Short mmCIF file of C-alpha atoms and ligand atoms in Angstrom, two decimals:
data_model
loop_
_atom_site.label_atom_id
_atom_site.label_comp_id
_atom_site.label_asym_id
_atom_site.label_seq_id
_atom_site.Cartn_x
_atom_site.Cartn_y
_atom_site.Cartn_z
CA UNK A 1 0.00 0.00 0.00
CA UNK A 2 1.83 3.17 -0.70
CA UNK A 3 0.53 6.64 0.94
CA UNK A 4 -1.36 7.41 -1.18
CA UNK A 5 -3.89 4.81 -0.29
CA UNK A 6 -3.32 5.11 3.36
CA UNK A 7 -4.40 8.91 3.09
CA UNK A 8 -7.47 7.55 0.97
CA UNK A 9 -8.79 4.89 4.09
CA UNK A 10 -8.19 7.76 6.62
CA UNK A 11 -9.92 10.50 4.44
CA UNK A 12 -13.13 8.26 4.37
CA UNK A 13 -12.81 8.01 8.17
CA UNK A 14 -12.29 11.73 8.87
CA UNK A 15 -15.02 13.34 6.58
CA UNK A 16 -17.43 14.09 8.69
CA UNK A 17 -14.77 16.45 10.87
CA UNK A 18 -14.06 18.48 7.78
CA UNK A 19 -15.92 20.81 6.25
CA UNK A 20 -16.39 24.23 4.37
CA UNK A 21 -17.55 26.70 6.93
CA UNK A 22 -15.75 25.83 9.87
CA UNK A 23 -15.27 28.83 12.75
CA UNK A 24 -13.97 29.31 16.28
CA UNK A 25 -12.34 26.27 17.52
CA UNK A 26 -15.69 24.72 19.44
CA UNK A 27 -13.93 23.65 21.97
CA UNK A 28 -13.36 24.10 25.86
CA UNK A 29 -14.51 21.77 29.09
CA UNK A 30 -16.96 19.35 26.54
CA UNK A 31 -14.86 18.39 23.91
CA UNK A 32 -12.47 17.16 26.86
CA UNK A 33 -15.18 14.72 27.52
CA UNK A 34 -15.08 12.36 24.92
CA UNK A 35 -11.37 11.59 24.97
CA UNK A 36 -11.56 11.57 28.97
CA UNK A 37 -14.71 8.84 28.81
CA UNK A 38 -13.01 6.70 26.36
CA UNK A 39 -9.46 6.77 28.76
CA UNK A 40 -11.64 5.64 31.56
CA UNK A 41 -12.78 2.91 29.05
CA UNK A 42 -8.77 2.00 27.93
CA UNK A 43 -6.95 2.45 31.09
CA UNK A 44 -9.65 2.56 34.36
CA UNK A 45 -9.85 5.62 36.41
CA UNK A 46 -10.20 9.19 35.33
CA UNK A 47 -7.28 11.08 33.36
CA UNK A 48 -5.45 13.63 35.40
CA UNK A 49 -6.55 16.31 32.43
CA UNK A 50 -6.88 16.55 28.77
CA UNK A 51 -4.64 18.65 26.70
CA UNK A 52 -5.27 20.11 23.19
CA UNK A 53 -2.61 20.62 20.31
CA UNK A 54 -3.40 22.19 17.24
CA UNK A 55 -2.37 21.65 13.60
CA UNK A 56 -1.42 24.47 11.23
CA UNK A 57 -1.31 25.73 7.82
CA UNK A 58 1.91 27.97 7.52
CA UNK A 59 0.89 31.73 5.18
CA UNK A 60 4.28 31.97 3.79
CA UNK A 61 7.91 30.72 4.32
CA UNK A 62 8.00 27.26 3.15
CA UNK A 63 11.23 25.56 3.34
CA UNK A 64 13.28 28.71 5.47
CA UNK A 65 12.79 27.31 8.90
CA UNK A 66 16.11 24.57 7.75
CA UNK A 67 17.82 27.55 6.55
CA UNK A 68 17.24 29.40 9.83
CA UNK A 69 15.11 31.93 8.09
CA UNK A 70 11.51 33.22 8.96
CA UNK A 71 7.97 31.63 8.72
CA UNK A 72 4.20 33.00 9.55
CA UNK A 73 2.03 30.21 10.34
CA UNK A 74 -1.13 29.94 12.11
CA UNK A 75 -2.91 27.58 14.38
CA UNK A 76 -5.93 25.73 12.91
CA UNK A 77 -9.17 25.24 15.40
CA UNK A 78 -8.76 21.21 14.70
CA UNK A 79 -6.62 20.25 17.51
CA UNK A 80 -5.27 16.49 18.78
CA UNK A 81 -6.91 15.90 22.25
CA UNK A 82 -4.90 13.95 24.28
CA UNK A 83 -5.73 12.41 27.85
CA UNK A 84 -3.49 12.00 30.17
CA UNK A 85 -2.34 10.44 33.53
CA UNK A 86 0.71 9.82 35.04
CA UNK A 87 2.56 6.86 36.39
CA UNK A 88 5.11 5.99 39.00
CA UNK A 89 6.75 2.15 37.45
CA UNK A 90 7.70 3.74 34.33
CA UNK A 91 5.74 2.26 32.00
CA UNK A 92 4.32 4.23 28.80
CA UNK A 93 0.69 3.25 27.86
CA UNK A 94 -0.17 4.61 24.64
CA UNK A 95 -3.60 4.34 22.40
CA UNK A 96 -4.77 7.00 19.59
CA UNK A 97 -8.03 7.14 18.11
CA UNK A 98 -6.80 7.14 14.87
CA UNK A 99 -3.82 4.71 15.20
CA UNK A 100 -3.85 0.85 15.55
CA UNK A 101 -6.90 -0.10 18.01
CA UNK A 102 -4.16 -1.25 20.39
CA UNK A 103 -2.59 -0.43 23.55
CA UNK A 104 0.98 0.19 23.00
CA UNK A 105 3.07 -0.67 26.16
CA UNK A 106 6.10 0.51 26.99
CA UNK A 107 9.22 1.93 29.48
CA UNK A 108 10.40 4.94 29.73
CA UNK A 109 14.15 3.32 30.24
CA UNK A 110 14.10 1.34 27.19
CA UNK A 111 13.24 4.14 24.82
CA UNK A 112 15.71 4.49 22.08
CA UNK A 113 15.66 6.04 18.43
CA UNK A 114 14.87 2.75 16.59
CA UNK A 115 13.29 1.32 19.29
CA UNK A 116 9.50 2.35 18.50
CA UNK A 117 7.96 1.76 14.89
CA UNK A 118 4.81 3.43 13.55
CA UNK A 119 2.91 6.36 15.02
CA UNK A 120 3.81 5.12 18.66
CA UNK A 121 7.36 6.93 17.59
CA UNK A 122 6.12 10.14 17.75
CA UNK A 123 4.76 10.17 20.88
CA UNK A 124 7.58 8.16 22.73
CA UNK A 125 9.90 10.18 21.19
CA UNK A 126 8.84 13.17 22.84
CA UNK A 127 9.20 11.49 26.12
CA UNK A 128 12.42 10.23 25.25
CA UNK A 129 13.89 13.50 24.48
CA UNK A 130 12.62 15.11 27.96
CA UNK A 131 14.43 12.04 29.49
CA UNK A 132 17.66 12.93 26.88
CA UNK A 133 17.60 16.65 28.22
CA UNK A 134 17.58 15.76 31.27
CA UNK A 135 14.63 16.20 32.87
CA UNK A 136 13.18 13.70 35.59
CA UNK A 137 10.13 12.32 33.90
CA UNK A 138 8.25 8.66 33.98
CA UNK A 139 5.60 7.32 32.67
CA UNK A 140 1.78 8.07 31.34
CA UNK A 141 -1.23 6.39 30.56
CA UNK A 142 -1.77 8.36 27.24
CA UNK A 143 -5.00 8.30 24.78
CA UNK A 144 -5.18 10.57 21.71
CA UNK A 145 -8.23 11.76 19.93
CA UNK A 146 -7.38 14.26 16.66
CA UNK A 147 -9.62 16.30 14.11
CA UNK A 148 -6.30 17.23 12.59
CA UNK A 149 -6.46 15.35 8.98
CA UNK A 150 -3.37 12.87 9.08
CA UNK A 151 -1.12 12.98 6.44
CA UNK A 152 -2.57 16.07 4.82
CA UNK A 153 0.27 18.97 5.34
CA UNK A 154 -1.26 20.61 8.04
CA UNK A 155 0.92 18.98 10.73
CA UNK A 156 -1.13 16.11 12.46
CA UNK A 157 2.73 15.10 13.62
CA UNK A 158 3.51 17.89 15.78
CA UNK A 159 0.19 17.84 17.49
CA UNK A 160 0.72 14.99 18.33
CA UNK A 161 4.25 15.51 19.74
CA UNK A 162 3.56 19.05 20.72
CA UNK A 163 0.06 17.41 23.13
CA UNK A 164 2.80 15.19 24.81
CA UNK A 165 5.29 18.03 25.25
CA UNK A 166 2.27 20.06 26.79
CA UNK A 167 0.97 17.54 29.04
CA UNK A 168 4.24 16.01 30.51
CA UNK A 169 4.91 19.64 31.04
CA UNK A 170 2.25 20.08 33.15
CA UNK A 171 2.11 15.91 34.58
CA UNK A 172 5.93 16.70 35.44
CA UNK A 173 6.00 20.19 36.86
CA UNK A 174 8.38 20.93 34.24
CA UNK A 175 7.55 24.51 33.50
CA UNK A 176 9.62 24.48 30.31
CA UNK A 177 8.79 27.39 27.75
CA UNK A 178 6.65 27.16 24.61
CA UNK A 179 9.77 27.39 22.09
CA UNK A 180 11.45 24.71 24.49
CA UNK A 181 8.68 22.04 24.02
CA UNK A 182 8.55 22.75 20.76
CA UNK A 183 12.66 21.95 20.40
CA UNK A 184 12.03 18.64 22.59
CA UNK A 185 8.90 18.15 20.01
CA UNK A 186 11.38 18.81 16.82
CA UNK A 187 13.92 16.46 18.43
CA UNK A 188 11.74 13.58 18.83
CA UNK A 189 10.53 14.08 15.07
CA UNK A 190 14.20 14.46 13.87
CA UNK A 191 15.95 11.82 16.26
CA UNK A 192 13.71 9.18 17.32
CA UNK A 193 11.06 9.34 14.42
CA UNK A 194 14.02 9.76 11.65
CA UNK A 195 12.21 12.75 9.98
CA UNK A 196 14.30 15.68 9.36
CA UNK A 197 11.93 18.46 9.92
CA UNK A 198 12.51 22.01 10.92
CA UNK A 199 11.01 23.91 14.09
CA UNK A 200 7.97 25.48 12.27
CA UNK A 201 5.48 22.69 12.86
CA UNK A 202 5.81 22.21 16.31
CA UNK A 203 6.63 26.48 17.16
CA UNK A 204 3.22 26.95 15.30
CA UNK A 205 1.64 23.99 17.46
CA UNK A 206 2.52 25.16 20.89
CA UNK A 207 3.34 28.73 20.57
CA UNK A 208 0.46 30.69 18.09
CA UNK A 209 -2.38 32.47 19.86
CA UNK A 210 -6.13 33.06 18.47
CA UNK A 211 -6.62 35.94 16.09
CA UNK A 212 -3.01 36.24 15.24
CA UNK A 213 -0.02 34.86 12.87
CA UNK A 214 3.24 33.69 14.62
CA UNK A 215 5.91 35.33 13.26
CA UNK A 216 9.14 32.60 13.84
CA UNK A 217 12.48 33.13 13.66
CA UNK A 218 14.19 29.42 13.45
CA UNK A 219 17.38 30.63 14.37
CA UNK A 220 16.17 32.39 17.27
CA UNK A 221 12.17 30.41 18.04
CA UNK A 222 12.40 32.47 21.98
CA UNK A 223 12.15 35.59 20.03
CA UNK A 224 8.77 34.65 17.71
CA UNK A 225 5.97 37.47 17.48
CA UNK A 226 2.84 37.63 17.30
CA UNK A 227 1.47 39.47 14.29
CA UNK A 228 -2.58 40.39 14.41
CA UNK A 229 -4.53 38.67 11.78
CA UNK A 230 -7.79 39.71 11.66
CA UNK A 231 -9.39 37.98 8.50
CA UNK A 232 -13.15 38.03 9.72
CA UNK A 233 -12.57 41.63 10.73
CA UNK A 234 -11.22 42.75 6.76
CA UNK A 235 -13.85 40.77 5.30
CA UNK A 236 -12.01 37.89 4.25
CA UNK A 237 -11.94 34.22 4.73
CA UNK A 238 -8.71 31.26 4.61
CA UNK A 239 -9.70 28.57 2.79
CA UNK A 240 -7.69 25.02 3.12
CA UNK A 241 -8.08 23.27 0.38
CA UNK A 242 -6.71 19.84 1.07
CA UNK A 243 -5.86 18.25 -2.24
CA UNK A 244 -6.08 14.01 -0.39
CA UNK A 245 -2.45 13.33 -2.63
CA UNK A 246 0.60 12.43 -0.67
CA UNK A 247 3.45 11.41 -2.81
CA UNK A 248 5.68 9.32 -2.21
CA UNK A 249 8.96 10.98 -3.38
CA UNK A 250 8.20 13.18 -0.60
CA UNK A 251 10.59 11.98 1.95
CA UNK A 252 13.95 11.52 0.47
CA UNK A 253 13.03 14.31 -1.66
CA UNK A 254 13.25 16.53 1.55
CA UNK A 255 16.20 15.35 2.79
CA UNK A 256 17.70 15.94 -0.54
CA UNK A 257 16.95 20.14 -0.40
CA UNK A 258 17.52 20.30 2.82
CA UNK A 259 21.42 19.16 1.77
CA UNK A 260 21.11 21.41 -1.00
CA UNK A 261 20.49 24.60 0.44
CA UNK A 262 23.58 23.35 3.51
CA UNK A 263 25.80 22.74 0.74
CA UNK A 264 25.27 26.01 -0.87
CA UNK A 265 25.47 28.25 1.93
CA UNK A 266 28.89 26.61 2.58
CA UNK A 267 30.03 27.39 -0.85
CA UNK A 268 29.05 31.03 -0.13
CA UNK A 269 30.74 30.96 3.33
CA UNK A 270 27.40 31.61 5.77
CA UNK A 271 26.03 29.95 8.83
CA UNK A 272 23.33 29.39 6.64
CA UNK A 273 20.95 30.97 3.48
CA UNK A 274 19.24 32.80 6.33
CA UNK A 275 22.45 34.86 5.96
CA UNK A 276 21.80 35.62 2.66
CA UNK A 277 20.55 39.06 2.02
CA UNK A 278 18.82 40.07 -1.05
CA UNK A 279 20.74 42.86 -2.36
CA UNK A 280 23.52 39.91 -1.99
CA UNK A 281 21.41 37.28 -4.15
CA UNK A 282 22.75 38.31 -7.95
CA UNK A 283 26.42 37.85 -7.06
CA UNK A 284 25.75 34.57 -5.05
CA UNK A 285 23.60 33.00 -7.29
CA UNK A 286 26.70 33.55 -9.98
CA UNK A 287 29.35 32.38 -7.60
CA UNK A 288 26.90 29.16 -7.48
CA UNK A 289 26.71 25.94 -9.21
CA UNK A 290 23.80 25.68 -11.75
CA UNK A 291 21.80 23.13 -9.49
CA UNK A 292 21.99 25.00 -6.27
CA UNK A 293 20.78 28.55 -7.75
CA UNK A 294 16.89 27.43 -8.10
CA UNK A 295 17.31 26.67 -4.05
CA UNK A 296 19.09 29.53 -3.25
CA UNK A 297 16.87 31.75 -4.82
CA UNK A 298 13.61 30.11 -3.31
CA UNK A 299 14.81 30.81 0.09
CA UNK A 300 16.19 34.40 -0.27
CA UNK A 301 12.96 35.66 -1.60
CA UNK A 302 10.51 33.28 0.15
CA UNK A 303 12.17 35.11 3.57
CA UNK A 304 11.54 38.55 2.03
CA UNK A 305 7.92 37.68 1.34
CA UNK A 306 7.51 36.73 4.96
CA UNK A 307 8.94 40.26 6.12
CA UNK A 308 6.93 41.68 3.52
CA UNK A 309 3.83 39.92 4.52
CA UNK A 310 4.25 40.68 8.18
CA UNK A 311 4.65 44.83 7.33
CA UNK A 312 1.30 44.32 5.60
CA UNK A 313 -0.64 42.74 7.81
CA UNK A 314 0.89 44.96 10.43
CA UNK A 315 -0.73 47.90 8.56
CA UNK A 316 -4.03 46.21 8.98
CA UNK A 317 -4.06 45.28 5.52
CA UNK A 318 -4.29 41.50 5.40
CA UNK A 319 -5.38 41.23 1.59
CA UNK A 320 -2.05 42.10 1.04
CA UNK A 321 -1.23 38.65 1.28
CA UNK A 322 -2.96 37.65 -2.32
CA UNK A 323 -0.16 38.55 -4.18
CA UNK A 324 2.70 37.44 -1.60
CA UNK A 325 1.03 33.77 -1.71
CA UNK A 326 0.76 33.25 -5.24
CA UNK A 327 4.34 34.23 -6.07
CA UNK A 328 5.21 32.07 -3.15
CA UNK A 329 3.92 28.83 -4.70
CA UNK A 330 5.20 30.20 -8.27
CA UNK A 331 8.86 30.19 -6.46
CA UNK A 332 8.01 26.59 -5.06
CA UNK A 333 6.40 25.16 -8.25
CA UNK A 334 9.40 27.02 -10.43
CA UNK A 335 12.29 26.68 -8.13
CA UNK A 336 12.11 24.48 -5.65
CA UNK A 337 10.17 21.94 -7.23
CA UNK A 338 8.20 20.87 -4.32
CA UNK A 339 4.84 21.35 -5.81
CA UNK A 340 2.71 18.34 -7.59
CA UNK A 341 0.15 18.77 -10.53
CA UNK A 342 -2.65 18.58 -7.58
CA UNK A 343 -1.36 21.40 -6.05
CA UNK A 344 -0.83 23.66 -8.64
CA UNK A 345 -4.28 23.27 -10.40
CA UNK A 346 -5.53 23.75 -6.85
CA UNK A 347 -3.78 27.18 -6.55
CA UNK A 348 -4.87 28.28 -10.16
CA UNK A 349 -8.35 26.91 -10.05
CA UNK A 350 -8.65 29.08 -6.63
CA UNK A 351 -6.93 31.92 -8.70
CA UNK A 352 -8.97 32.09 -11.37
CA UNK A 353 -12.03 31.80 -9.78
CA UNK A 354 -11.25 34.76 -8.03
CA UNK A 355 -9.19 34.08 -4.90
CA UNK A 356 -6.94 37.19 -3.66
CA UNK A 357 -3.94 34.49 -3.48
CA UNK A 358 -3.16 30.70 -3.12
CA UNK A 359 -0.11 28.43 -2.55
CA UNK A 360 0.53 25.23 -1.54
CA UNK A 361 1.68 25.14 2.26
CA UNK A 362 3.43 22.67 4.23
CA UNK A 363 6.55 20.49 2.82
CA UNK A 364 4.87 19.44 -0.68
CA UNK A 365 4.53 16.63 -3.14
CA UNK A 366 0.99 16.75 -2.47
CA UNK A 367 -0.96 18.17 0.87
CA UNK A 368 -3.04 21.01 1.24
CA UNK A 369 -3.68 24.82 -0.59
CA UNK A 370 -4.73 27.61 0.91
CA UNK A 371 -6.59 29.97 -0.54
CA UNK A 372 -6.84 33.64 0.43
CA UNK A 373 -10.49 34.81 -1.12
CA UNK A 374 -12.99 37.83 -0.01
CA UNK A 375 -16.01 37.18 2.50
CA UNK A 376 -18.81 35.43 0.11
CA UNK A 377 -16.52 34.04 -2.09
CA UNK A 378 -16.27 31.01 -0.17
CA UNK A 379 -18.29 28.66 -2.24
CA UNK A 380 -17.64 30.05 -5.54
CA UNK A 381 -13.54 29.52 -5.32
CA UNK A 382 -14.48 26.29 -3.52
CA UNK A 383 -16.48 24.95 -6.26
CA UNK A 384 -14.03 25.67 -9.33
CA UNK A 385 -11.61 24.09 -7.43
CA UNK A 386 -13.69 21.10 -7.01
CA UNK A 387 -14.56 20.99 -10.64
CA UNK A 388 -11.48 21.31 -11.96
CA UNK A 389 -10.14 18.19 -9.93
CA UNK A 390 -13.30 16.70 -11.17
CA UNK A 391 -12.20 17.76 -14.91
CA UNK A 392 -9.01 16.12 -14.16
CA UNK A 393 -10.09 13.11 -12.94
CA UNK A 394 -8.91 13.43 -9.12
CA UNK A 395 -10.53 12.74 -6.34
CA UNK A 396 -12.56 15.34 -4.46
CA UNK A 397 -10.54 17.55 -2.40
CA UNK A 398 -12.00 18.63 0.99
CA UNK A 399 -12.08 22.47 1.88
CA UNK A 400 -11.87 23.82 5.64
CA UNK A 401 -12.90 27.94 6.36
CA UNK A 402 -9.40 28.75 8.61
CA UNK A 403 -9.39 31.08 11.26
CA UNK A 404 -6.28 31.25 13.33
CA UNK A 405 -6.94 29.83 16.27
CA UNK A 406 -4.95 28.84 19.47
CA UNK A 407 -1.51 27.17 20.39
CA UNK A 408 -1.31 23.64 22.21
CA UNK A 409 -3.00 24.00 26.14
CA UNK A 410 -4.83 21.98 28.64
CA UNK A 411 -8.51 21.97 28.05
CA UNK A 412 -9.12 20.05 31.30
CA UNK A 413 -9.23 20.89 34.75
CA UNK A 414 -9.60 24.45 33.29
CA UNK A 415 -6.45 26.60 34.22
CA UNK A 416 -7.64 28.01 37.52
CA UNK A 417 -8.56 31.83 37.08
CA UNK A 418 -5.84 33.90 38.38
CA UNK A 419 -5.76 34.62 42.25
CA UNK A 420 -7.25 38.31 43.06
CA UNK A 421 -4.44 40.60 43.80
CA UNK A 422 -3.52 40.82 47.45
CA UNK A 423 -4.65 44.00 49.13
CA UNK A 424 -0.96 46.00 49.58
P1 ADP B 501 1.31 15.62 8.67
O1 ADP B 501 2.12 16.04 9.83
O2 ADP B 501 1.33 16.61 7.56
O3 ADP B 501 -0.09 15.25 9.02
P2 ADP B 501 3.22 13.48 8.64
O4 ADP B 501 3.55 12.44 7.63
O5 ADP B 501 4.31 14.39 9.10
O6 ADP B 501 1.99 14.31 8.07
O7 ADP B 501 2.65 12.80 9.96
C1 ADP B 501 1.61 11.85 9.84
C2 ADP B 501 1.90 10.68 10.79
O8 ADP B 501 1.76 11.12 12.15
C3 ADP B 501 0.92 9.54 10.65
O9 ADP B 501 1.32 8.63 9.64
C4 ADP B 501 0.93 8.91 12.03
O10 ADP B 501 2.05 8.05 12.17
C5 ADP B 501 1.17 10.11 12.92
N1 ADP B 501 -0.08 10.65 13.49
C6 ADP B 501 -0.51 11.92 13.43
N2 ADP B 501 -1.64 12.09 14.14
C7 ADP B 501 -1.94 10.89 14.66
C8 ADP B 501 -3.00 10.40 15.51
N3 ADP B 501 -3.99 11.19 15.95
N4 ADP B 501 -2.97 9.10 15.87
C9 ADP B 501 -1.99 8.28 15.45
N5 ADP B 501 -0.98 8.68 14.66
C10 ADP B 501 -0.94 9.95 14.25
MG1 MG B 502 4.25 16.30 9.86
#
């Protein structure tokens, strides 16, 4: 079975949690109940709390965060709710939802990269790299439940991770930072998982906030911002248009411009392309070998259109973004190559039928589009873009309304309100 059909069994599964239309994130105290009745179910007893991670679709700045460079995601409202208790013999009791109908036992002291296979990986792997850092964690009882579409671009991995990182926080007394979870979430998904990803997935997971874009930094995550991003407020919506394709060149494909874009920032003498300004990208991209330029000049420009799309929406002018996104997925499509034909009739469909702007987000080879279009427009860019994969013979995508919602936190107990201020 290649991935392709495992994205087609877990589509059919998932299609009744995704739909046009989709706003706020619906949750708080009752959708902790469900995962929390179903624990009691697995594992006996009553969870110490439920957490909630979300996943994400990323505006623009594809492929920087491995250079070091900038990205602007946001949260989605579909989040991975994971219930949780803790345990005192070390043993890690693990069951998703979504994964293999089983209980997955096992200890915290035998964790090792290689050691876990399937989806287990990512969540043992985040409790592997607290234990690798140093920190004086043991075991859970752990049951997942996600409305984050697997496999689809928009980062069902790092809820995942990221819901661990949150809850062990918490289970642990940890009291670890948001960009410091999300570096123990990025080294689980890099070390123990074997997938060499950069820090925007899980930064976006744990650290964005409702109502606004995070803008990261990957060489420095501590020093993120958040940017206001008030679609509902200028009149526009975010579709997601997720196209159901996952190919499977995707993986060594990454690897491959990942080493790319190293080799050439060695060849130019920087850290890395982050380093690259550019009013320095003509000269470079002459002092480079034919094969690297396409890379090099992807990243350059894809981090000027993130600081160019953060000074827009800054000035309260978010339809700014329509032209920033569709030259972004012309430089991945043209240059880096990451795009598929799914993607790119997805973008033009949504273009054509009168979207603002539209890219492909996330790593590529298949995944999800979004599509910035004005309020109303909804179901007219929606439908082209259905009818052209229709036309083509694909299958149906399915199409999500975004709004950016909130970063990974516990849903249940609720966070006790803060104490009234002692009388001085
Ligand atoms: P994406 O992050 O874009 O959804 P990835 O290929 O990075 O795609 O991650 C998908 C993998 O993450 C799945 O194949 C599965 O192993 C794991 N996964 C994500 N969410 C869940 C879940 N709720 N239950 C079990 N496994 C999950
Ligand atoms: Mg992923």
């Amino acid at each position: 079975m290649n991935r392709t059909d495992q994205r087609d069994d877990r589509a059919n599964a998932e299609d009744t949690r995704f739909g046009v239309g989709v706003e706020g994130d619906g949750e708080g105290d009752g959708r902790a109940g469900r995962p929390a009745d179903t624990f009691r179910q697995l594992f006996g007893g009553a969870p110490d709390g439920v957490w909630a991670a979300p996943g994400r679709v990323n505006l623009i700045g594809e492929h920087t965060d491995y250079n070091d460079g900038f990205a602007l995601p946001i949260a989605l409202p579909q989040t991975t709710l994971l219930a949780a208790r803790a345990r005192t013999d070390g043993l890690l009791r693990l069951h998703s939802a979504q994964g293999d109908h089983r209980i997955t036992e096992l200890t915290v002291a035998g964790l090792a990269p290689g050691a876990v296979t399937g989806w287990a990986a990512y969540p043992a792997g985040v409790v592997w790299a607290l234990t690798e850092a140093g920190h004086p964690v043991g075991g859970a009882d752990l049951h997942f439940d996600s409305a984050v579409p697997v496999g689809a671009g928009l980062s069902s991995s790092a809820a995942l991770e990221c819901a661990v990182a949150v809850a062990y926080d918490a289970l642990y007394g940890l009291e670890l930072t948001g960009p410091e979870l999300a570096r123990t979430a990025q080294r689980a998904e890099n070390a123990f998982v074997g997938v060499p990803c950069g820090i925007m997935d899980q930064m976006a997971s744990v650290c964005c906030t409702a109502g606004a874009a995070l803008h990261l930094d990957a060489r420095t995550p501590e020093h993120h911002g958040q940017v206001p991003f008030d679609l509902r407020g200028q009149g526009l919506r975010l579709l997601v248009i997720d196209t159901r394709v996952s190919h499977d060149l995707g993986d060594g494909a990454y690897a491959a411009l990942r080493a790319g874009c190293e080799r050439a920032a060695a060849l130019l003498g920087l850290p890395a392309l982050r380093d690259l300004p550019a009013e320095g990208l003509p000269g470079a991209l002459r002092a480079l070998p034919g094969e690297l330029v396409p890379l090099v000049r992807h990243v350059v420009t894809e981090n000027a259109r993130v600081t160019e799309a953060v000074s827009r929406l800054r000035e309260g002018d978010a339809a700014a973004l329509g032209p920033i996104l569709a030259e972004g997925h012309a430089s991945l499509r043209d240059d880096y190559r990451v795009s598929c034909p799914e993607t790119d009739l997805a973008a033009a469909a949504a273009q054509d039928a009168g979207a603002l702007g539209a890219r492909m987000t996330g790593g590529g080879f298949g995944g999800s589009v979004i599509a910035l279009v004005r309020a109303g427009a909804e179901d007219a860019v929606g439908g082209a873009v259905t009818a052209a994969f229709e036309a083509a013979g694909y299958r149906a995508p399915r199409i999500l309304s975004a709004v950016p919602a909130a970063g990974a936190r516990r849903l249940w107990p609720s966070p006790a309100p803060p104490s009234p201020e002692s009388p001085s």
